[in-house]
Amino acid sequence: MDRRKFLKVSSIFGATPLFAKNDNRLFFKFPKKPFEYYHLKSKNSKFKVMLIGGIHGNEMGAYKAADLLINSDIEKGELLIIPRSNFTSILADVRGYNGDMNRKFAYISKKDPDYHYVELLKSAILEYRPDVLISMHDGYGFSIRNKRAWGQSVVIDELRYKNFNLFSEANFVKNHANIYLPYKLGLINTKTFTSHIHDEQKKALTGWCLEHGIKAFCIEASKQLPTLSEKVKTHLTMLREFFKLYDVKIKDMDEMIKNPKKFMDDSTPVVELKINSRIYKYRADKKIKVPKGSEIVIKSINGPRGSFAVPIGVNLNWTSFHARYLTIGIKNDFEKKFKIKIRS
Ligand SMILES: [Zn+2]
């Protein structure tokens, strides 16, 4: 645990994960963050394609693009989509709330708050054994203009890895996607296994996949694209080219690329709180006063995928704690929807 964060929380709220009887403070219980995966399968599928979004929480183009495909009709092929691999970081809108998750695939401590999610992700990959895995990111800048930037690129760990010709597929995707993209893509080879320039990539998801015999690529939109729609479009345009290679056909894919906003659900979630033994529903800002020592449980959050409740100013890894007062933020991924302020 980040000690600084803990101290800050204790001094402001007197919050503690321990349960004490006859405590005058309020007791809060939040749901565990879900790890969701979605399987889309048509009647005729030759290849299995796996899409991983949200390893980095502040890369919204990546996880929103992965999420968008979940509602689509698949006419050919097969997809397994994990849009929000690191939901805690998505809700915090930071790269890694508990450190960089994309450095934890070779080794992760059991005490790491990300442990559960990294292990779920690894076992999903090993059980599904896709023909190809695509790790989706929004990188900094524009790779064709700046050698050190990762934004707008297809990234490979090596030109070739064992019997995988990574370069030829990545180059096909880059060249064909560039026909449609206003911000052109570059191709980055990190030479993960043949040089020491990017040793850290051995700990990343794609490096781990290759070492486990799974072909993997990384695709990056740019964080500096002007709008979320532009980022989503970049991802979907790259995926459309990968889908050609792996015989996947999505109904309305072109329409989705043209106007991703039309396919996004922006509705406000409804949250159900159980305060002591009664259930209350909220769908907009609210201030509530409760008796001392009350127990407040977040029972459900009903809204578009990515909707969740977060305790503001409290460690997001905690699921239960005491506090004298609390503001609960209702969010859809990075986006704040409304707040419930609770005090006794
Ligand atoms: Zn990233």
mmCIF file of C-alpha atoms and ligand atoms in Angstrom:
data_model
loop_
_atom_site.group_PDB
_atom_site.id
_atom_site.type_symbol
_atom_site.label_atom_id
_atom_site.label_comp_id
_atom_site.label_asym_id
_atom_site.label_seq_id
_atom_site.Cartn_x
_atom_site.Cartn_y
_atom_site.Cartn_z
ATOM 1 C CA MET A 1 0.000 0.000 0.000
ATOM 2 C CA ASP A 2 1.101 3.542 -0.670
ATOM 3 C CA ARG A 3 1.885 4.737 2.821
ATOM 4 C CA ARG A 4 1.443 8.397 2.006
ATOM 5 C CA LYS A 5 -2.032 7.787 0.712
ATOM 6 C CA PHE A 6 -2.911 5.815 3.845
ATOM 7 C CA LEU A 7 -1.722 8.553 6.169
ATOM 8 C CA LYS A 8 -3.587 11.222 4.252
ATOM 9 C CA VAL A 9 -6.792 9.244 4.422
ATOM 10 C CA SER A 10 -6.461 8.484 8.129
ATOM 11 C CA SER A 11 -5.841 12.073 9.053
ATOM 12 C CA ILE A 12 -8.769 13.461 7.093
ATOM 13 C CA PHE A 13 -11.386 10.814 7.617
ATOM 14 C CA GLY A 14 -10.094 8.648 10.406
ATOM 15 C CA ALA A 15 -10.761 5.839 7.961
ATOM 16 C CA THR A 16 -9.565 2.363 8.780
ATOM 17 C CA PRO A 17 -10.258 -0.995 7.213
ATOM 18 C CA LEU A 18 -10.630 -2.574 10.673
ATOM 19 C CA PHE A 19 -14.054 -3.113 12.146
ATOM 20 C CA ALA A 20 -14.677 -1.790 15.624
ATOM 21 C CA LYS A 21 -17.871 -2.301 17.608
ATOM 22 C CA ASN A 22 -19.789 0.661 18.990
ATOM 23 C CA ASP A 23 -18.017 2.918 16.564
ATOM 24 C CA ASN A 24 -19.761 6.252 16.080
ATOM 25 C CA ARG A 25 -18.347 6.614 12.625
ATOM 26 C CA LEU A 26 -20.103 5.377 9.507
ATOM 27 C CA PHE A 27 -19.196 2.038 8.022
ATOM 28 C CA PHE A 28 -18.990 1.793 4.224
ATOM 29 C CA LYS A 29 -18.949 -1.251 1.983
ATOM 30 C CA PHE A 30 -18.114 -0.999 -1.728
ATOM 31 C CA PRO A 31 -18.331 -3.805 -4.282
ATOM 32 C CA LYS A 32 -15.155 -5.439 -5.551
ATOM 33 C CA LYS A 33 -14.209 -4.124 -8.961
ATOM 34 C CA PRO A 34 -15.379 -6.556 -11.620
ATOM 35 C CA PHE A 35 -13.161 -8.231 -14.184
ATOM 36 C CA GLU A 36 -15.364 -8.655 -17.225
ATOM 37 C CA TYR A 37 -14.838 -10.500 -20.440
ATOM 38 C CA TYR A 38 -17.106 -10.856 -23.431
ATOM 39 C CA HIS A 39 -17.074 -13.630 -25.977
ATOM 40 C CA LEU A 40 -18.449 -12.983 -29.468
ATOM 41 C CA LYS A 41 -18.619 -15.986 -31.743
ATOM 42 C CA SER A 42 -20.136 -16.416 -35.192
ATOM 43 C CA LYS A 43 -21.237 -19.700 -36.721
ATOM 44 C CA ASN A 44 -18.144 -19.811 -38.835
ATOM 45 C CA SER A 45 -14.884 -19.018 -37.151
ATOM 46 C CA LYS A 46 -11.383 -20.036 -38.122
ATOM 47 C CA PHE A 47 -9.320 -17.905 -35.745
ATOM 48 C CA LYS A 48 -9.603 -16.713 -32.171
ATOM 49 C CA VAL A 49 -8.802 -13.027 -31.622
ATOM 50 C CA MET A 50 -8.360 -11.532 -28.164
ATOM 51 C CA LEU A 51 -8.599 -7.792 -27.456
ATOM 52 C CA ILE A 52 -7.214 -6.335 -24.238
ATOM 53 C CA GLY A 53 -8.079 -2.774 -23.239
ATOM 54 C CA GLY A 54 -7.490 -0.643 -20.166
ATOM 55 C CA ILE A 55 -4.215 -2.020 -18.794
ATOM 56 C CA HIS A 56 -3.356 1.676 -18.508
ATOM 57 C CA GLY A 57 -6.232 3.525 -16.874
ATOM 58 C CA ASN A 58 -5.816 6.913 -18.555
ATOM 59 C CA GLU A 59 -5.908 5.519 -22.106
ATOM 60 C CA MET A 60 -9.594 5.944 -22.796
ATOM 61 C CA GLY A 61 -9.438 5.573 -26.569
ATOM 62 C CA ALA A 62 -8.191 2.020 -26.047
ATOM 63 C CA TYR A 63 -10.765 0.791 -23.538
ATOM 64 C CA LYS A 64 -13.693 2.661 -25.122
ATOM 65 C CA ALA A 65 -12.878 1.159 -28.541
ATOM 66 C CA ALA A 66 -12.689 -2.363 -27.065
ATOM 67 C CA ASP A 67 -15.945 -1.729 -25.217
ATOM 68 C CA LEU A 68 -17.703 -0.490 -28.341
ATOM 69 C CA LEU A 69 -17.241 -3.821 -30.116
ATOM 70 C CA ILE A 70 -19.010 -5.741 -27.352
ATOM 71 C CA ASN A 71 -22.462 -4.714 -28.562
ATOM 72 C CA SER A 72 -21.697 -5.425 -32.197
ATOM 73 C CA ASP A 73 -22.978 -8.299 -34.287
ATOM 74 C CA ILE A 74 -20.219 -10.635 -35.347
ATOM 75 C CA GLU A 75 -20.872 -12.124 -38.780
ATOM 76 C CA LYS A 76 -17.628 -14.040 -39.138
ATOM 77 C CA GLY A 77 -14.896 -15.108 -36.735
ATOM 78 C CA GLU A 78 -14.491 -15.030 -32.998
ATOM 79 C CA LEU A 79 -13.483 -12.399 -30.416
ATOM 80 C CA LEU A 80 -12.755 -12.456 -26.708
ATOM 81 C CA ILE A 81 -12.789 -8.894 -25.386
ATOM 82 C CA ILE A 82 -11.499 -7.741 -21.998
ATOM 83 C CA PRO A 83 -12.108 -3.998 -22.219
ATOM 84 C CA ARG A 84 -11.199 -2.959 -18.641
ATOM 85 C CA SER A 85 -8.213 -4.985 -17.451
ATOM 86 C CA ASN A 86 -7.335 -2.384 -14.825
ATOM 87 C CA PHE A 87 -10.662 -0.896 -13.734
ATOM 88 C CA THR A 88 -9.239 0.715 -10.571
ATOM 89 C CA SER A 89 -6.868 2.814 -12.699
ATOM 90 C CA ILE A 90 -9.630 3.604 -15.199
ATOM 91 C CA LEU A 91 -11.840 4.963 -12.417
ATOM 92 C CA ALA A 92 -8.906 6.985 -11.062
ATOM 93 C CA ASP A 93 -8.059 8.045 -14.658
ATOM 94 C CA VAL A 94 -4.355 7.414 -14.083
ATOM 95 C CA ARG A 95 -1.857 5.180 -15.893
ATOM 96 C CA GLY A 96 -1.404 2.826 -12.932
ATOM 97 C CA TYR A 97 -3.090 3.445 -9.574
ATOM 98 C CA ASN A 98 -0.977 0.655 -8.063
ATOM 99 C CA GLY A 99 2.026 1.158 -10.336
ATOM 100 C CA ASP A 100 2.342 0.193 -14.002
ATOM 101 C CA MET A 101 0.309 -2.990 -14.566
ATOM 102 C CA ASN A 102 2.093 -3.543 -17.867
ATOM 103 C CA ARG A 103 5.304 -4.300 -15.964
ATOM 104 C CA LYS A 104 3.732 -7.017 -13.823
ATOM 105 C CA PHE A 105 3.287 -9.924 -16.235
ATOM 106 C CA ALA A 106 6.648 -11.632 -15.670
ATOM 107 C CA TYR A 107 6.327 -11.325 -11.888
ATOM 108 C CA ILE A 108 3.771 -9.904 -9.474
ATOM 109 C CA SER A 109 3.752 -10.032 -5.680
ATOM 110 C CA LYS A 110 0.725 -11.630 -4.041
ATOM 111 C CA LYS A 111 0.462 -8.505 -1.896
ATOM 112 C CA ASP A 112 0.068 -6.266 -4.947
ATOM 113 C CA PRO A 113 -3.523 -4.927 -5.185
ATOM 114 C CA ASP A 114 -3.347 -5.703 -8.949
ATOM 115 C CA TYR A 115 -2.442 -9.359 -8.290
ATOM 116 C CA HIS A 116 -5.989 -10.711 -8.609
ATOM 117 C CA TYR A 117 -6.604 -8.918 -11.941
ATOM 118 C CA VAL A 118 -3.230 -9.743 -13.518
ATOM 119 C CA GLU A 119 -3.730 -13.415 -12.615
ATOM 120 C CA LEU A 120 -7.278 -13.413 -14.045
ATOM 121 C CA LEU A 121 -5.993 -11.856 -17.246
ATOM 122 C CA LYS A 122 -3.168 -14.380 -17.593
ATOM 123 C CA SER A 123 -5.419 -17.367 -16.969
ATOM 124 C CA ALA A 124 -8.039 -16.064 -19.434
ATOM 125 C CA ILE A 125 -5.291 -15.832 -22.086
ATOM 126 C CA LEU A 126 -3.843 -19.272 -21.351
ATOM 127 C CA GLU A 127 -7.260 -20.934 -21.287
ATOM 128 C CA TYR A 128 -8.504 -19.255 -24.456
ATOM 129 C CA ARG A 129 -5.172 -19.515 -26.301
ATOM 130 C CA PRO A 130 -6.029 -17.003 -29.042
ATOM 131 C CA ASP A 131 -4.424 -17.092 -32.493
ATOM 132 C CA VAL A 132 -3.629 -13.448 -31.921
ATOM 133 C CA LEU A 133 -3.817 -11.043 -28.976
ATOM 134 C CA ILE A 134 -3.989 -7.280 -29.384
ATOM 135 C CA SER A 135 -3.085 -5.083 -26.426
ATOM 136 C CA MET A 136 -4.709 -1.668 -26.872
ATOM 137 C CA HIS A 137 -3.143 1.602 -25.680
ATOM 138 C CA ASP A 138 -3.113 5.376 -26.164
ATOM 139 C CA GLY A 139 0.522 6.466 -26.245
ATOM 140 C CA TYR A 140 2.145 9.853 -25.974
ATOM 141 C CA GLY A 141 2.668 11.975 -29.087
ATOM 142 C CA PHE A 142 3.041 10.851 -32.678
ATOM 143 C CA SER A 143 5.576 8.141 -33.502
ATOM 144 C CA ILE A 144 6.228 9.221 -37.094
ATOM 145 C CA ARG A 145 7.301 12.705 -35.936
ATOM 146 C CA ASN A 146 9.132 11.837 -32.742
ATOM 147 C CA LYS A 147 11.361 8.792 -32.371
ATOM 148 C CA ARG A 148 10.614 8.517 -28.663
ATOM 149 C CA ALA A 149 6.833 8.791 -28.974
ATOM 150 C CA TRP A 150 4.579 5.735 -28.988
ATOM 151 C CA GLY A 151 1.346 7.413 -30.076
ATOM 152 C CA GLN A 152 -0.209 6.380 -33.443
ATOM 153 C CA SER A 153 1.703 3.152 -33.951
ATOM 154 C CA VAL A 154 1.641 -0.583 -34.262
ATOM 155 C CA VAL A 155 4.225 -2.056 -31.877
ATOM 156 C CA ILE A 156 5.984 -5.394 -32.235
ATOM 157 C CA ASP A 157 8.501 -7.016 -29.887
ATOM 158 C CA GLU A 158 10.591 -8.447 -32.731
ATOM 159 C CA LEU A 159 10.384 -8.612 -36.536
ATOM 160 C CA ARG A 160 10.018 -12.322 -36.085
ATOM 161 C CA TYR A 161 9.469 -14.369 -32.958
ATOM 162 C CA LYS A 162 9.826 -18.136 -33.388
ATOM 163 C CA ASN A 163 7.366 -18.958 -36.182
ATOM 164 C CA PHE A 164 5.441 -15.660 -35.900
ATOM 165 C CA ASN A 165 6.131 -13.122 -38.622
ATOM 166 C CA LEU A 166 5.170 -10.100 -36.554
ATOM 167 C CA PHE A 167 6.565 -7.539 -38.977
ATOM 168 C CA SER A 168 4.552 -8.596 -42.019
ATOM 169 C CA GLU A 169 1.217 -8.457 -40.163
ATOM 170 C CA ALA A 170 2.007 -5.206 -38.364
ATOM 171 C CA ASN A 171 3.185 -3.632 -41.607
ATOM 172 C CA PHE A 172 0.012 -4.727 -43.413
ATOM 173 C CA VAL A 173 -2.129 -3.182 -40.657
ATOM 174 C CA LYS A 174 -0.107 0.044 -40.555
ATOM 175 C CA ASN A 175 -0.113 0.568 -44.335
ATOM 176 C CA HIS A 176 -3.780 -0.236 -44.828
ATOM 177 C CA ALA A 177 -5.006 1.700 -41.782
ATOM 178 C CA ASN A 178 -2.981 4.735 -42.912
ATOM 179 C CA ILE A 179 -5.144 4.990 -46.039
ATOM 180 C CA TYR A 180 -8.035 6.026 -43.768
ATOM 181 C CA LEU A 181 -6.330 7.816 -40.876
ATOM 182 C CA PRO A 182 -5.703 11.588 -40.842
ATOM 183 C CA TYR A 183 -2.915 11.073 -38.249
ATOM 184 C CA LYS A 184 -0.585 8.484 -39.765
ATOM 185 C CA LEU A 185 0.744 5.430 -37.947
ATOM 186 C CA GLY A 186 4.330 4.337 -37.537
ATOM 187 C CA LEU A 187 5.694 0.869 -36.842
ATOM 188 C CA ILE A 188 7.809 0.373 -33.730
ATOM 189 C CA ASN A 189 9.968 -2.661 -33.086
ATOM 190 C CA THR A 190 11.085 -2.767 -29.444
ATOM 191 C CA LYS A 191 13.527 -5.687 -30.081
ATOM 192 C CA THR A 192 12.484 -6.961 -26.681
ATOM 193 C CA PHE A 193 14.419 -10.221 -26.851
ATOM 194 C CA THR A 194 17.410 -9.316 -29.047
ATOM 195 C CA SER A 195 18.557 -6.017 -27.538
ATOM 196 C CA HIS A 196 18.545 -4.375 -24.110
ATOM 197 C CA ILE A 197 17.000 -1.068 -25.175
ATOM 198 C CA HIS A 198 13.523 -2.111 -24.054
ATOM 199 C CA ASP A 199 14.225 -4.718 -21.390
ATOM 200 C CA GLU A 200 11.085 -3.563 -19.560
ATOM 201 C CA GLN A 201 8.992 -4.988 -22.418
ATOM 202 C CA LYS A 202 9.837 -8.494 -21.213
ATOM 203 C CA LYS A 203 7.599 -7.752 -18.250
ATOM 204 C CA ALA A 204 4.811 -6.381 -20.478
ATOM 205 C CA LEU A 205 1.774 -8.288 -21.683
ATOM 206 C CA THR A 206 2.916 -8.822 -25.290
ATOM 207 C CA GLY A 207 6.376 -10.058 -24.246
ATOM 208 C CA TRP A 208 4.778 -12.458 -21.762
ATOM 209 C CA CYS A 209 2.355 -13.709 -24.449
ATOM 210 C CA LEU A 210 5.157 -14.413 -26.950
ATOM 211 C CA GLU A 211 7.077 -16.344 -24.322
ATOM 212 C CA HIS A 212 3.946 -18.429 -23.794
ATOM 213 C CA GLY A 213 3.573 -19.159 -27.508
ATOM 214 C CA ILE A 214 0.822 -16.608 -28.160
ATOM 215 C CA LYS A 215 1.212 -14.151 -31.017
ATOM 216 C CA ALA A 216 0.730 -10.625 -29.715
ATOM 217 C CA PHE A 217 0.752 -7.032 -30.944
ATOM 218 C CA CYS A 218 0.293 -3.699 -29.319
ATOM 219 C CA ILE A 219 -1.667 -0.907 -30.977
ATOM 220 C CA GLU A 220 -1.471 2.707 -29.900
ATOM 221 C CA ALA A 221 -3.638 5.698 -30.687
ATOM 222 C CA SER A 222 -2.246 9.052 -29.555
ATOM 223 C CA LYS A 223 -3.218 10.691 -26.266
ATOM 224 C CA GLN A 224 -2.824 13.992 -28.144
ATOM 225 C CA LEU A 225 -5.608 13.350 -30.675
ATOM 226 C CA PRO A 226 -8.176 16.135 -30.311
ATOM 227 C CA THR A 227 -11.170 14.051 -29.227
ATOM 228 C CA LEU A 228 -12.109 10.709 -27.713
ATOM 229 C CA SER A 229 -13.910 9.861 -30.967
ATOM 230 C CA GLU A 230 -10.674 10.380 -32.924
ATOM 231 C CA LYS A 231 -8.859 7.958 -30.562
ATOM 232 C CA VAL A 232 -11.605 5.346 -30.832
ATOM 233 C CA LYS A 233 -11.603 5.718 -34.630
ATOM 234 C CA THR A 234 -7.825 5.119 -34.739
ATOM 235 C CA HIS A 235 -8.200 1.900 -32.750
ATOM 236 C CA LEU A 236 -11.128 0.602 -34.754
ATOM 237 C CA THR A 237 -9.385 1.419 -38.038
ATOM 238 C CA MET A 238 -6.362 -0.657 -36.977
ATOM 239 C CA LEU A 239 -8.579 -3.466 -35.710
ATOM 240 C CA ARG A 240 -10.511 -3.556 -38.994
ATOM 241 C CA GLU A 241 -7.221 -4.407 -40.749
ATOM 242 C CA PHE A 242 -6.306 -7.071 -38.166
ATOM 243 C CA PHE A 243 -9.807 -8.486 -38.631
ATOM 244 C CA LYS A 244 -9.129 -8.888 -42.376
ATOM 245 C CA LEU A 245 -6.073 -11.016 -41.517
ATOM 246 C CA TYR A 246 -8.017 -13.133 -39.021
ATOM 247 C CA ASP A 247 -11.248 -13.479 -40.944
ATOM 248 C CA VAL A 248 -13.408 -11.496 -38.528
ATOM 249 C CA LYS A 249 -16.368 -9.560 -39.846
ATOM 250 C CA ILE A 250 -18.298 -7.126 -37.691
ATOM 251 C CA LYS A 251 -21.612 -5.776 -38.900
ATOM 252 C CA ASP A 252 -21.588 -1.943 -38.903
ATOM 253 C CA MET A 253 -17.806 -1.731 -38.400
ATOM 254 C CA ASP A 254 -17.526 1.024 -41.053
ATOM 255 C CA GLU A 255 -20.412 2.922 -39.484
ATOM 256 C CA MET A 256 -18.778 2.591 -36.048
ATOM 257 C CA ILE A 257 -15.563 4.060 -37.402
ATOM 258 C CA LYS A 258 -17.423 6.915 -39.057
ATOM 259 C CA ASN A 259 -19.417 7.852 -35.991
ATOM 260 C CA PRO A 260 -18.339 6.054 -32.781
ATOM 261 C CA LYS A 261 -20.373 8.443 -30.577
ATOM 262 C CA LYS A 262 -23.584 7.000 -32.016
ATOM 263 C CA PHE A 263 -22.666 3.591 -30.581
ATOM 264 C CA MET A 264 -21.659 4.815 -27.114
ATOM 265 C CA ASP A 265 -24.134 4.652 -24.252
ATOM 266 C CA ASP A 266 -23.931 7.904 -22.311
ATOM 267 C CA SER A 267 -26.853 7.314 -19.953
ATOM 268 C CA THR A 268 -26.560 8.117 -16.251
ATOM 269 C CA PRO A 269 -26.374 5.117 -13.922
ATOM 270 C CA VAL A 270 -28.726 4.461 -11.016
ATOM 271 C CA VAL A 271 -27.119 3.502 -7.724
ATOM 272 C CA GLU A 272 -28.772 1.523 -4.944
ATOM 273 C CA LEU A 273 -27.555 2.087 -1.395
ATOM 274 C CA LYS A 274 -28.554 -0.019 1.562
ATOM 275 C CA ILE A 275 -28.446 2.286 4.563
ATOM 276 C CA ASN A 276 -28.823 0.139 7.671
ATOM 277 C CA SER A 277 -31.679 -2.089 6.499
ATOM 278 C CA ARG A 278 -33.425 0.104 3.939
ATOM 279 C CA ILE A 279 -32.725 0.423 0.229
ATOM 280 C CA TYR A 280 -32.540 3.822 -1.484
ATOM 281 C CA LYS A 281 -32.073 4.641 -5.158
ATOM 282 C CA TYR A 282 -30.161 7.662 -6.480
ATOM 283 C CA ARG A 283 -29.737 9.003 -9.998
ATOM 284 C CA ALA A 284 -28.538 12.584 -9.383
ATOM 285 C CA ASP A 285 -26.562 14.680 -6.848
ATOM 286 C CA LYS A 286 -27.805 14.197 -3.306
ATOM 287 C CA LYS A 287 -26.823 15.148 0.254
ATOM 288 C CA ILE A 288 -27.978 12.744 2.955
ATOM 289 C CA LYS A 289 -27.801 12.697 6.735
ATOM 290 C CA VAL A 290 -27.761 9.304 8.441
ATOM 291 C CA PRO A 291 -27.737 8.216 12.117
ATOM 292 C CA LYS A 292 -24.315 7.850 13.807
ATOM 293 C CA GLY A 293 -22.798 4.389 13.398
ATOM 294 C CA SER A 294 -24.833 3.636 10.258
ATOM 295 C CA GLU A 295 -23.785 0.982 7.807
ATOM 296 C CA ILE A 296 -23.885 2.068 4.152
ATOM 297 C CA VAL A 297 -23.563 -0.627 1.519
ATOM 298 C CA ILE A 298 -23.368 0.043 -2.221
ATOM 299 C CA LYS A 299 -25.794 -2.657 -3.371
ATOM 300 C CA SER A 300 -25.801 -2.097 -7.109
ATOM 301 C CA ILE A 301 -24.883 0.305 -9.878
ATOM 302 C CA ASN A 302 -27.067 -0.028 -12.950
ATOM 303 C CA GLY A 303 -25.863 1.745 -16.042
ATOM 304 C CA PRO A 304 -23.688 1.343 -19.098
ATOM 305 C CA ARG A 305 -20.582 -0.856 -18.806
ATOM 306 C CA GLY A 306 -17.900 1.080 -16.914
ATOM 307 C CA SER A 307 -20.383 2.498 -14.369
ATOM 308 C CA PHE A 308 -19.162 2.294 -10.802
ATOM 309 C CA ALA A 309 -19.151 4.055 -7.411
ATOM 310 C CA VAL A 310 -15.935 5.341 -5.865
ATOM 311 C CA PRO A 311 -15.237 6.751 -2.397
ATOM 312 C CA ILE A 312 -13.681 10.173 -2.985
ATOM 313 C CA GLY A 313 -10.423 10.745 -1.095
ATOM 314 C CA VAL A 314 -10.161 7.137 0.092
ATOM 315 C CA ASN A 315 -7.847 4.416 -1.222
ATOM 316 C CA LEU A 316 -9.643 2.883 -4.202
ATOM 317 C CA ASN A 317 -8.341 -0.602 -3.368
ATOM 318 C CA TRP A 318 -10.402 -0.672 -0.187
ATOM 319 C CA THR A 319 -13.811 -2.265 -0.206
ATOM 320 C CA SER A 320 -14.774 -1.538 3.405
ATOM 321 C CA PHE A 321 -13.749 1.129 5.896
ATOM 322 C CA HIS A 322 -14.975 3.557 8.527
ATOM 323 C CA ALA A 323 -15.303 7.273 7.957
ATOM 324 C CA ARG A 324 -17.017 10.183 9.674
ATOM 325 C CA TYR A 325 -18.379 11.433 6.345
ATOM 326 C CA LEU A 326 -17.913 10.534 2.745
ATOM 327 C CA THR A 327 -18.650 11.666 -0.776
ATOM 328 C CA ILE A 328 -19.418 8.825 -3.143
ATOM 329 C CA GLY A 329 -18.686 9.623 -6.780
ATOM 330 C CA ILE A 330 -20.777 7.834 -9.379
ATOM 331 C CA LYS A 331 -18.702 7.474 -12.508
ATOM 332 C CA ASN A 332 -18.715 5.970 -15.937
ATOM 333 C CA ASP A 333 -15.059 5.104 -16.450
ATOM 334 C CA PHE A 334 -13.203 8.459 -16.370
ATOM 335 C CA GLU A 335 -16.394 10.500 -16.470
ATOM 336 C CA LYS A 336 -18.003 11.899 -13.312
ATOM 337 C CA LYS A 337 -21.776 11.499 -13.366
ATOM 338 C CA PHE A 338 -23.035 12.589 -9.923
ATOM 339 C CA LYS A 339 -22.173 12.655 -6.214
ATOM 340 C CA ILE A 340 -23.803 11.471 -3.039
ATOM 341 C CA LYS A 341 -22.602 13.259 0.101
ATOM 342 C CA ILE A 342 -23.186 11.351 3.305
ATOM 343 C CA ARG A 343 -22.733 12.535 6.884
ATOM 344 C CA SER A 344 -24.162 11.765 10.282
HETATM 345 ZN ZN ZN B 1 -0.505 2.179 -22.427
#
